[in-house]
Structure formats: structure tokens, C-alpha cells
Short mmCIF file of C-alpha atoms in Angstrom, two decimals:
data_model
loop_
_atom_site.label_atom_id
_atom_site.label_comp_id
_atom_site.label_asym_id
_atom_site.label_seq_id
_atom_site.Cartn_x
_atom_site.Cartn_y
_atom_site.Cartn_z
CA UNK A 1 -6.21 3.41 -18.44
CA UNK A 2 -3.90 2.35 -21.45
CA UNK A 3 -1.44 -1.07 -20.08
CA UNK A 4 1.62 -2.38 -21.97
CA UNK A 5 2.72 -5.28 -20.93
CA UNK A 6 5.89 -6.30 -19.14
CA UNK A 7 8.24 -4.27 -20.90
CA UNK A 8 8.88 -0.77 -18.93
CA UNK A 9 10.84 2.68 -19.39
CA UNK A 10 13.99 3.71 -18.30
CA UNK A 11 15.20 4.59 -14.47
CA UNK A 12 13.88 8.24 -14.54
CA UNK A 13 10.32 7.04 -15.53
CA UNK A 14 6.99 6.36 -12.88
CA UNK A 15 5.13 3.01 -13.33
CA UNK A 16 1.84 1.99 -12.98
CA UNK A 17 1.42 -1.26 -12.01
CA UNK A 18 -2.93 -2.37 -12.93
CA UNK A 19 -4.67 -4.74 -14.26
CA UNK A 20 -8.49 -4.94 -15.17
CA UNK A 21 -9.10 -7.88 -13.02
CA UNK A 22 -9.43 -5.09 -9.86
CA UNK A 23 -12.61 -4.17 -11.72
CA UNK A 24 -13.76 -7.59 -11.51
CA UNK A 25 -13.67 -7.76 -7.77
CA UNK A 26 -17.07 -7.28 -6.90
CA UNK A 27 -18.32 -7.10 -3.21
CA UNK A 28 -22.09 -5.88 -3.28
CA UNK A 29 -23.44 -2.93 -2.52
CA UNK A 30 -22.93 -0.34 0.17
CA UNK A 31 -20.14 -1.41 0.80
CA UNK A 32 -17.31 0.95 0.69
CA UNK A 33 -14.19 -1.03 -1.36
CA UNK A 34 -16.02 -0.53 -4.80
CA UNK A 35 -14.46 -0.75 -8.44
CA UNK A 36 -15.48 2.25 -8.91
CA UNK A 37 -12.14 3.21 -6.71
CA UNK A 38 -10.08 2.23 -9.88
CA UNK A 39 -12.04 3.70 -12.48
CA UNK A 40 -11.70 7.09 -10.42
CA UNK A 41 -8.23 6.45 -10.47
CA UNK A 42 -7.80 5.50 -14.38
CA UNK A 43 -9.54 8.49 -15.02
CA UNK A 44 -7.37 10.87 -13.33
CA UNK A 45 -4.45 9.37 -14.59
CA UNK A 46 -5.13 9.32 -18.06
CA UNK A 47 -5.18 13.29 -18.13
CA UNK A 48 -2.97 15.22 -20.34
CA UNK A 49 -0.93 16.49 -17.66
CA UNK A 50 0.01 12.73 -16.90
CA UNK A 51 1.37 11.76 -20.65
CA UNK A 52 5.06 10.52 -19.13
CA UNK A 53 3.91 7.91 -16.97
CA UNK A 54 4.46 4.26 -17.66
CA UNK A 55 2.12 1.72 -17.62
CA UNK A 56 2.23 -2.39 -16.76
CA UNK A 57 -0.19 -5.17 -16.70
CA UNK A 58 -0.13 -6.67 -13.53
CA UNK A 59 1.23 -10.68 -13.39
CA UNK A 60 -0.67 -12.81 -10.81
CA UNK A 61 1.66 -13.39 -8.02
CA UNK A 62 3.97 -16.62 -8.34
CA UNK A 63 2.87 -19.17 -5.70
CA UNK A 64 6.23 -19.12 -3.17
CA UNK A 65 6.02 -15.39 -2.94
CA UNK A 66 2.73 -15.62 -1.53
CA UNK A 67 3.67 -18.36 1.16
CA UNK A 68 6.77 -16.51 1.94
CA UNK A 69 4.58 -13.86 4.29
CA UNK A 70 1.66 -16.11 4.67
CA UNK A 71 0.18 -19.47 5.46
CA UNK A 72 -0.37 -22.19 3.17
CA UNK A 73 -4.57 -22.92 4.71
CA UNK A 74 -4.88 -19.26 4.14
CA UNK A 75 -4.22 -19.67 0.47
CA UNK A 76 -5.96 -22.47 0.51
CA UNK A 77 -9.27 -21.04 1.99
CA UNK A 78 -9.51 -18.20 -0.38
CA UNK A 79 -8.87 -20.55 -3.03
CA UNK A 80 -11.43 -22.83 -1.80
CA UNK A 81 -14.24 -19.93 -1.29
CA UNK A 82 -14.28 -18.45 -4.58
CA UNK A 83 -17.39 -18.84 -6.27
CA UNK A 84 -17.94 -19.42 -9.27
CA UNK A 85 -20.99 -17.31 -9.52
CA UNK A 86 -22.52 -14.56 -6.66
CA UNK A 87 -20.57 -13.37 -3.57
CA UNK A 88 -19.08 -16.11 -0.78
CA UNK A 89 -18.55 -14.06 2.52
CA UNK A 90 -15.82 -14.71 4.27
CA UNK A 91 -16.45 -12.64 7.21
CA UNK A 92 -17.55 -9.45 8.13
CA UNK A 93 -15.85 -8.03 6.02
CA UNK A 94 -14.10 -10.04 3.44
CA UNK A 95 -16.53 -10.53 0.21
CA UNK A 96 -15.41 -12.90 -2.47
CA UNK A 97 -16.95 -13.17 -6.18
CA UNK A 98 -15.85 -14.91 -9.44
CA UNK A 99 -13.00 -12.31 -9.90
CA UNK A 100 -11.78 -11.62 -6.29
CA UNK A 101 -9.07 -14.34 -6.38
CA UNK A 102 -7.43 -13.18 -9.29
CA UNK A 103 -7.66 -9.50 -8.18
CA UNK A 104 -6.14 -10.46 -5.37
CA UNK A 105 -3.55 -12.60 -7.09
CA UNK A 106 -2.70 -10.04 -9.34
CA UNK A 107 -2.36 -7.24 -6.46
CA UNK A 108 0.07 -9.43 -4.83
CA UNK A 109 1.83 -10.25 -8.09
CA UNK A 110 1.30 -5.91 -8.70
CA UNK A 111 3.58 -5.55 -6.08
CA UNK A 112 6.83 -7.67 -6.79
CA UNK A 113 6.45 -7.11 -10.10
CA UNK A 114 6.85 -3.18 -9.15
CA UNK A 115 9.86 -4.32 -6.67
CA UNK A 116 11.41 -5.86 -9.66
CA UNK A 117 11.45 -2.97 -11.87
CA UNK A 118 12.41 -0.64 -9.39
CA UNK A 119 15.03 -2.80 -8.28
CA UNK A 120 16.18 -3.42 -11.90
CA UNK A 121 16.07 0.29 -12.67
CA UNK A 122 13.67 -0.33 -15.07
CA UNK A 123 11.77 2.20 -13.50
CA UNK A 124 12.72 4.97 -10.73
CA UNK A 125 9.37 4.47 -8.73
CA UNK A 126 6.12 3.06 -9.42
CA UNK A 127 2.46 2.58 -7.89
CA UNK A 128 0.74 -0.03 -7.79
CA UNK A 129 -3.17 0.63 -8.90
CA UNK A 130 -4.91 -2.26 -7.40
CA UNK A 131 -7.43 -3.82 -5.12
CA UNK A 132 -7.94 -6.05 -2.93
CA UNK A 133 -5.78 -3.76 -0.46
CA UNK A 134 -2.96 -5.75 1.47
CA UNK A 135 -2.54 -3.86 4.66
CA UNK A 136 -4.59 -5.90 7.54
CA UNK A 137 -4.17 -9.17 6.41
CA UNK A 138 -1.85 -11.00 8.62
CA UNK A 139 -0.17 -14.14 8.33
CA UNK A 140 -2.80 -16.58 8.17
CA UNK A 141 -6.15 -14.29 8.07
CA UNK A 142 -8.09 -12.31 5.21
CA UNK A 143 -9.02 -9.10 7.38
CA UNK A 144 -10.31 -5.70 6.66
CA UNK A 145 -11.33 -5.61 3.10
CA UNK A 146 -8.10 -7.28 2.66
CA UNK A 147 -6.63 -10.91 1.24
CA UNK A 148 -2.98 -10.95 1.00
CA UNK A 149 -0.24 -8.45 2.43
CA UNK A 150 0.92 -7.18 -0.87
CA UNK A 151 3.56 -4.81 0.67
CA UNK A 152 4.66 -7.86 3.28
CA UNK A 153 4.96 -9.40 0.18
CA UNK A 154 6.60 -7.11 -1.65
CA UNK A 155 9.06 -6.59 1.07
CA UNK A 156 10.00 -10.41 1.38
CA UNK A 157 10.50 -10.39 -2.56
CA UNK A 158 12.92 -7.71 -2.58
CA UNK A 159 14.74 -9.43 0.05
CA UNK A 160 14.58 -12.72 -1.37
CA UNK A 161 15.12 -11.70 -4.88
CA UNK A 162 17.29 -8.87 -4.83
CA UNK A 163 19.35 -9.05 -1.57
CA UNK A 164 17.72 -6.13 0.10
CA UNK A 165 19.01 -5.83 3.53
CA UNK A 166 17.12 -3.03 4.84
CA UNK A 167 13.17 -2.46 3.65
CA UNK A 168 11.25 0.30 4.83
CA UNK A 169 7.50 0.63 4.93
CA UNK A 170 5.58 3.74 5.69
CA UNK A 171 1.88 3.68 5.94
CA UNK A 172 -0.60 6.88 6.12
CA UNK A 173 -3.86 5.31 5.85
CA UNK A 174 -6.03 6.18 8.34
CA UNK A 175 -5.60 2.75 9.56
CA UNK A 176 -3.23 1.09 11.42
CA UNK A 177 -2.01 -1.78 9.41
CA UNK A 178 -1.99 -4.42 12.22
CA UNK A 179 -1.24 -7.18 9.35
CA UNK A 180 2.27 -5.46 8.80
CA UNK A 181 3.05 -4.80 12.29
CA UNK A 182 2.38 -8.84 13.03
CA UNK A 183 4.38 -9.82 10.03
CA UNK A 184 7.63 -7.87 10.88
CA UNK A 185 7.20 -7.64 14.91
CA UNK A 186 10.29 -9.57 14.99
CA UNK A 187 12.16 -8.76 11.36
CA UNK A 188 15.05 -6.77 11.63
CA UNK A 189 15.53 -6.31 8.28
CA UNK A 190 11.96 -4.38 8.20
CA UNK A 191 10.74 -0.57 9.36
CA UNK A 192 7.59 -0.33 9.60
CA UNK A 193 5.94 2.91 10.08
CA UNK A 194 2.12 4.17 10.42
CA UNK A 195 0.85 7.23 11.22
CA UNK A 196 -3.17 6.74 11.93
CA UNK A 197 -6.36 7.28 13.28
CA UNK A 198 -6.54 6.29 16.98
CA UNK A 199 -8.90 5.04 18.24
CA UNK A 200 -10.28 3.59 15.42
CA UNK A 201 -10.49 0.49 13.29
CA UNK A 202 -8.00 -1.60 13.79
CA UNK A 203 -7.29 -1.14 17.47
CA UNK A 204 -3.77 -1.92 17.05
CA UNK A 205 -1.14 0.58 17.00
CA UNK A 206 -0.18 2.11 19.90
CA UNK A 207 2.94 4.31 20.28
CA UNK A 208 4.50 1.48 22.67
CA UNK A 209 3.66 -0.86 20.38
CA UNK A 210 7.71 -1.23 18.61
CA UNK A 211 8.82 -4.25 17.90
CA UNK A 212 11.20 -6.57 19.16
CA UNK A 213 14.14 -4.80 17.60
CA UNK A 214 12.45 -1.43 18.01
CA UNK A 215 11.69 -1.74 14.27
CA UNK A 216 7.88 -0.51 14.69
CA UNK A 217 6.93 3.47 14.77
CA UNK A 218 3.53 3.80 15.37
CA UNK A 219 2.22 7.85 15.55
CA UNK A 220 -1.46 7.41 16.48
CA UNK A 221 -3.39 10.25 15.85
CA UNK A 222 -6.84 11.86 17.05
CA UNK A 223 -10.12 12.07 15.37
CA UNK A 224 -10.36 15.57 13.72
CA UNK A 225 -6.01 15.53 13.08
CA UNK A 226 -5.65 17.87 10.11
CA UNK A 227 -2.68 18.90 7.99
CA UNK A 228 -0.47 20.14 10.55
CA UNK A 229 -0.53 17.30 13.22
CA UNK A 230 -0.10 14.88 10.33
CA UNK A 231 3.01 16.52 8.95
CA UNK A 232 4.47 16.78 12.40
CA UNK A 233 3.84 13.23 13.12
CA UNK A 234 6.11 12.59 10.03
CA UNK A 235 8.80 15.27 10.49
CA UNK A 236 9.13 14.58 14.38
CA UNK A 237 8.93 11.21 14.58
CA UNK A 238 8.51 9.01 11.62
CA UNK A 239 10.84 10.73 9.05
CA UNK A 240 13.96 11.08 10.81
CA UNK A 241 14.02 7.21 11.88
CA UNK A 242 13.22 6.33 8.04
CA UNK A 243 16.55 8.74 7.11
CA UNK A 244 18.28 6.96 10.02
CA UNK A 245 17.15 3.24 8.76
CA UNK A 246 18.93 3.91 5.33
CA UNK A 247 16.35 1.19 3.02
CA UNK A 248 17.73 -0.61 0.24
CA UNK A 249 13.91 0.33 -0.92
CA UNK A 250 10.80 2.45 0.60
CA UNK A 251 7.55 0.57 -0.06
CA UNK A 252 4.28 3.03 0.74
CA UNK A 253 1.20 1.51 1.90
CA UNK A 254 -1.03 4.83 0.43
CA UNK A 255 -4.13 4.77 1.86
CA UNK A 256 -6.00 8.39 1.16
CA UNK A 257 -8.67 7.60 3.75
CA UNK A 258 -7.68 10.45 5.78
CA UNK A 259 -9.00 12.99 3.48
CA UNK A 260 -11.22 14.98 5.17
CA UNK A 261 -14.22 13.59 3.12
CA UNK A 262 -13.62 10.11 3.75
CA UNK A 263 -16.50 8.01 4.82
CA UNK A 264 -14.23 5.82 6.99
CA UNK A 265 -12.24 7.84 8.48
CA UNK A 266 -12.14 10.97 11.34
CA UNK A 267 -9.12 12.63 9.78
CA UNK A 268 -8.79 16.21 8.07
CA UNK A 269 -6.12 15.73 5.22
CA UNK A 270 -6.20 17.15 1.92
CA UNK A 271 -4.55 16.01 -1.48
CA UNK A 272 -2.05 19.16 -1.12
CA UNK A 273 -1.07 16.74 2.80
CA UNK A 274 -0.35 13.65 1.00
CA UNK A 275 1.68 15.43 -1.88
CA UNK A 276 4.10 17.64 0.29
CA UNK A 277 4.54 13.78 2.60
CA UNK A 278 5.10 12.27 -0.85
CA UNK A 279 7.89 14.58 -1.91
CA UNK A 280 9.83 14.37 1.45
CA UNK A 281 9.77 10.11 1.06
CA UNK A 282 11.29 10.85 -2.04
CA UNK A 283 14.05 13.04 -0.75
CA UNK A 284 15.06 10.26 1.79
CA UNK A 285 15.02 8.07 -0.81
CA UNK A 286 16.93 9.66 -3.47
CA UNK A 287 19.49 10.31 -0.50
CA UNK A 288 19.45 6.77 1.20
CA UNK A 289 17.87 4.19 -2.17
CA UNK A 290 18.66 5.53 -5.33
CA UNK A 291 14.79 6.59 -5.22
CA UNK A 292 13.97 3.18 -5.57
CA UNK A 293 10.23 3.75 -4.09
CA UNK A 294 6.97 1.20 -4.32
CA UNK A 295 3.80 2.86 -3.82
CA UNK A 296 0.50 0.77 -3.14
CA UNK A 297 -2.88 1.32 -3.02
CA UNK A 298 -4.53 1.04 0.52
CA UNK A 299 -7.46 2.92 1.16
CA UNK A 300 -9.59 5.84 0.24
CA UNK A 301 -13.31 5.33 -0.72
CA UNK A 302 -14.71 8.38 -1.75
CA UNK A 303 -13.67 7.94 -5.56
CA UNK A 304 -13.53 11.54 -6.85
CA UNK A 305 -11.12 12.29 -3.83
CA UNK A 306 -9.57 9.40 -3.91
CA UNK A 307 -8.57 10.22 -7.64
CA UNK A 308 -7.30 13.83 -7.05
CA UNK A 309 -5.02 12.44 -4.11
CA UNK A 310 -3.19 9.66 -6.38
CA UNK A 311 -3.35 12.37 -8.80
CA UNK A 312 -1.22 14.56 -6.69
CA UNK A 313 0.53 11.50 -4.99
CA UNK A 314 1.95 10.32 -8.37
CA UNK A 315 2.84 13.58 -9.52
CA UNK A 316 4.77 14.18 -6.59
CA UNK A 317 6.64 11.00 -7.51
CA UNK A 318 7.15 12.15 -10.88
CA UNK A 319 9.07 15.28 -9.94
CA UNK A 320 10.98 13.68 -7.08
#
């Protein structure tokens, strides 16, 4: 995928936020949060039907932005554990080599650098192309293929930075993103919203689970949920508190691991699911935000699927 650097296009334009150091976050084989994700997804983009979107190279993340969601001994563990050569493993399921730290810098910096030009109307919307994901990770713990919170963090930048007094956060990966739900249990300036798998990985995410300020929608869903309990999830219960909510700015946590073909998830979605959801965030936001909408990578580890549903994603972005 062609990058520019920090300069971007005008409001009515998409970004794409990347940078090549997602490549160099290698966690061994077999297991399922491969490069090969963003290579699937450079691909797709770089089609001729996709010649209007914008690009950006991805600035590591400044210091205080990460230690405004999280603790300072979690930075300090990661930075601690990289290697310098081979794989370090964290946990179960957090693998670091030489380039994970500044993959996951840079996904964290992805994100408020996509807050800023969305903010700034430098940009309408934009998606952020990266991994590490951010979803699980909570305050002081790399969980779930994930380091840092990169939408936490993007929320807490656009509220920091740009006097945003309302953020929203949807999330329809298959996953519940516990991380989120911990971070903003007790935010009012935060929504957070998740439709998911349930039960499944994490184990968090029940529908009574809603905050102290009853700022949490959770819409768990069962294994073998196709298209039409996933949109009426959204429609009955998700979209009309997000209208309701009115954001200063709708962050996505886009995680295409429902797809039907998803080794990690039970779910039955197609690309043509996540499109049609897509388009009707963008309605509430043109009506309630300007548009001003973040999109981040979550999950989705089937790469040729994964591709075609940013593919349609983004494209729904572009038209909204």
C-alpha cells in the first residue's frame, strides 16, 4: 500500500492510517494474528476501484497518551520484554519480537493521529490499518493478542486534545472487548457498545453488564448468529442509544471475526453484514458528528476474508 506522510486531504476524503512496522510484528506460527492480515488488506485496498482514498504513515504514539488509559509498569513491561532477537512470550497469548513494540507504538499513535485529522477536518473519516489490535487490553494488562487499547486511547485523546465531551465506541468483533468495558465502566463521557459472540472468549459481556452511568450496551449473541440477528442487535438495541448519545466522534473497534469463515469465531456474517452496519454508523454520524468517524482494526484472521470485509467496510465509509 502507497503512504504519504503526515500531510492529508480535505474533509470529504477517507484516510488510511498504516505503517510497515505491523508487518514487522511477528508472533510464530499457527498462530492466528499473522502479518499476513495486513498484506491482505494492502492488497485489497490498492485496487482500482479504491483510487480516492488517502493514505498516512502512522507516528508512534507520544508517551502521555499512552499513560492516559494505561499504567505506567505496563509500559514498562512491554518495553522491558522486547527482544532484541526471537519471540519473548508474554503469556498465553501475547508474543513479542524485535518489531512488536513499535507496531504496537505505532497502532496506538495510528489511532490519535486518525482522531486528529478527523477532528481537524483534515479528513471526514479514516481507518486505521494496524496490528497489534487494542480491544482486550485493559488498564494495566497486555491480553488477547493485544498491547495497548488504541481506541481507549484514541478516545482519551480526543477528549484531551480536542474537548470532546461525548465519545462513542461501537465494537462488532466477535469478541467482547472486556479492556474497553474496564476502562470506561465508570466514564461518563464514554458509550461503549459491543455486539458479540456469547459465550465465548472473553467471558465478559453480559447484557447486565452497563456501567455505572448506564454507559455500557452489551448485545451478546449465540454461536451460529447470522445476518439478521446481528442487524437486529444493532437496530433494536445498540443504534438507537448511539443516535440518543449524540458523540462529538464515533470510534469503531472493526473486528471482521464474525464472518462466517472465521477460525475464531461461531458467527455467520458476511462482508455485505458489516457494510449495510457501516453505512447506518455513518448516518448517525453525519446527523449527530459532522461524520467525524475512526475506524480500527480488531480482528479477523482469515486474510482473504478479512480483505473483502475492509474492502466493503471502507467503501461504505467512502460513500457515507
Amino acid at each position: 500500500m502507497a503512504m504519504i506522510g503526515r500531510a492529508v486531504a480535505s474533509e470529504s476524503s477517507t484516510l488510511v492510517v498504516t505503517h510497515a512496522s505491523g508487518l514487522a510484528h511477528e508472533v510464530g506460527a499457527g498462530r492466528p494474528d499473522q502479518p499476513e492480515r495486513l498484506r491482505a488488506i494492502a492488497a485489497a485496498l490498492d485496487a482500482d476501484h479504491f483510487p480516492a482514498l488517502r493514505r498516512a504513515e502512522a507516528p508512534a504514539a507520544a508517551r502521555e497518551a499512552i499513560l492516559a488509559v494505561h499504567a505506567p509498569s505496563l509500559l514498562e513491561r512491554l518495553e522491558k520484554a522486547a527482544p532484541q532477537s526471537g519471540l519473548a512470550t508474554l503469556g498465553p497469548d501475547i508474543v513479542m519480537s524485535a518489531g512488536s513494540l513499535e507496531a504496537a507504538l505505532r497502532a496506538a499513535g495510528a489511532a490519535t493521529f486518525a482522531v486528529d485529522a478527523v477532528m481537524r477536518k483534515a479528513a471526514r473519516n479514516a481507518f486505521v490499518a494496524m496490528r497489534p489490535p487494542g480491544h482486550h487490553a485493559t488498564r494495566d494488562a497486555a491480553i488477547g493478542f493485544c498491547f495497548f487499547n488504541n481506541a481507549a486511547i484514541a478516545a482519551r485523546h480526543a477528549i484531551a486534545a480536542h474537548g470532546a465531551e461525548r465519545v462513542a465506541i461501537v465494537d462488532f468483533d466477535v469478541h467482547h472487548g472486556n479492556g474497553l468495558q474496564d476502562i470506561f465502566w465508570s466514564d461518563r463521557k464514554v458509550l461503549y457498545c459491543s455486539s458479540h459472540q456469547s459465550p465465548h472468549y472473553p467471558f465478559t459481556g453480559a447484557a447486565s453488564e452497563r456501567g455505572a452511568h448506564d454507559n455500557i450496551v452489551n448485545v451478546p449473541l449465540a454461536k451460529g448468529s447470522g445476518g439478521v440477528e446481528f442487524a437486529q442487535a444493532w437496530t433494536q438495541a445498540i443504534l438507537p442509544r448511539l443516535d440518543d448519545f449524540a458523540p462529538d466522534i464515533l470510534l469503531i473497534c472493526a473486528g471482521f471475526d464474525g464472518h462466517l469463515h472465521d477460525p475464531l469465531g461461531g458467527l455467520r456474517l458476511q462482508r455485505q453484514d458489516f457494510a449495510e452496519l457501516t453505512l447506518r454508523l455513518a448516518e448517525i454520524a453525519a446527523r449527530r458528528c459532522d461524520g467525524r468517524v475512526v475506524s480500527l482494526l480488531e480482528g479477523g484472521y482469515r486474510p482473504d476474508d478479512l480483505a473483502a470485509c475492509v474492502a466493503a467496510h471502507i467503501g461504505a465509509l467512502m460513500g457515507a
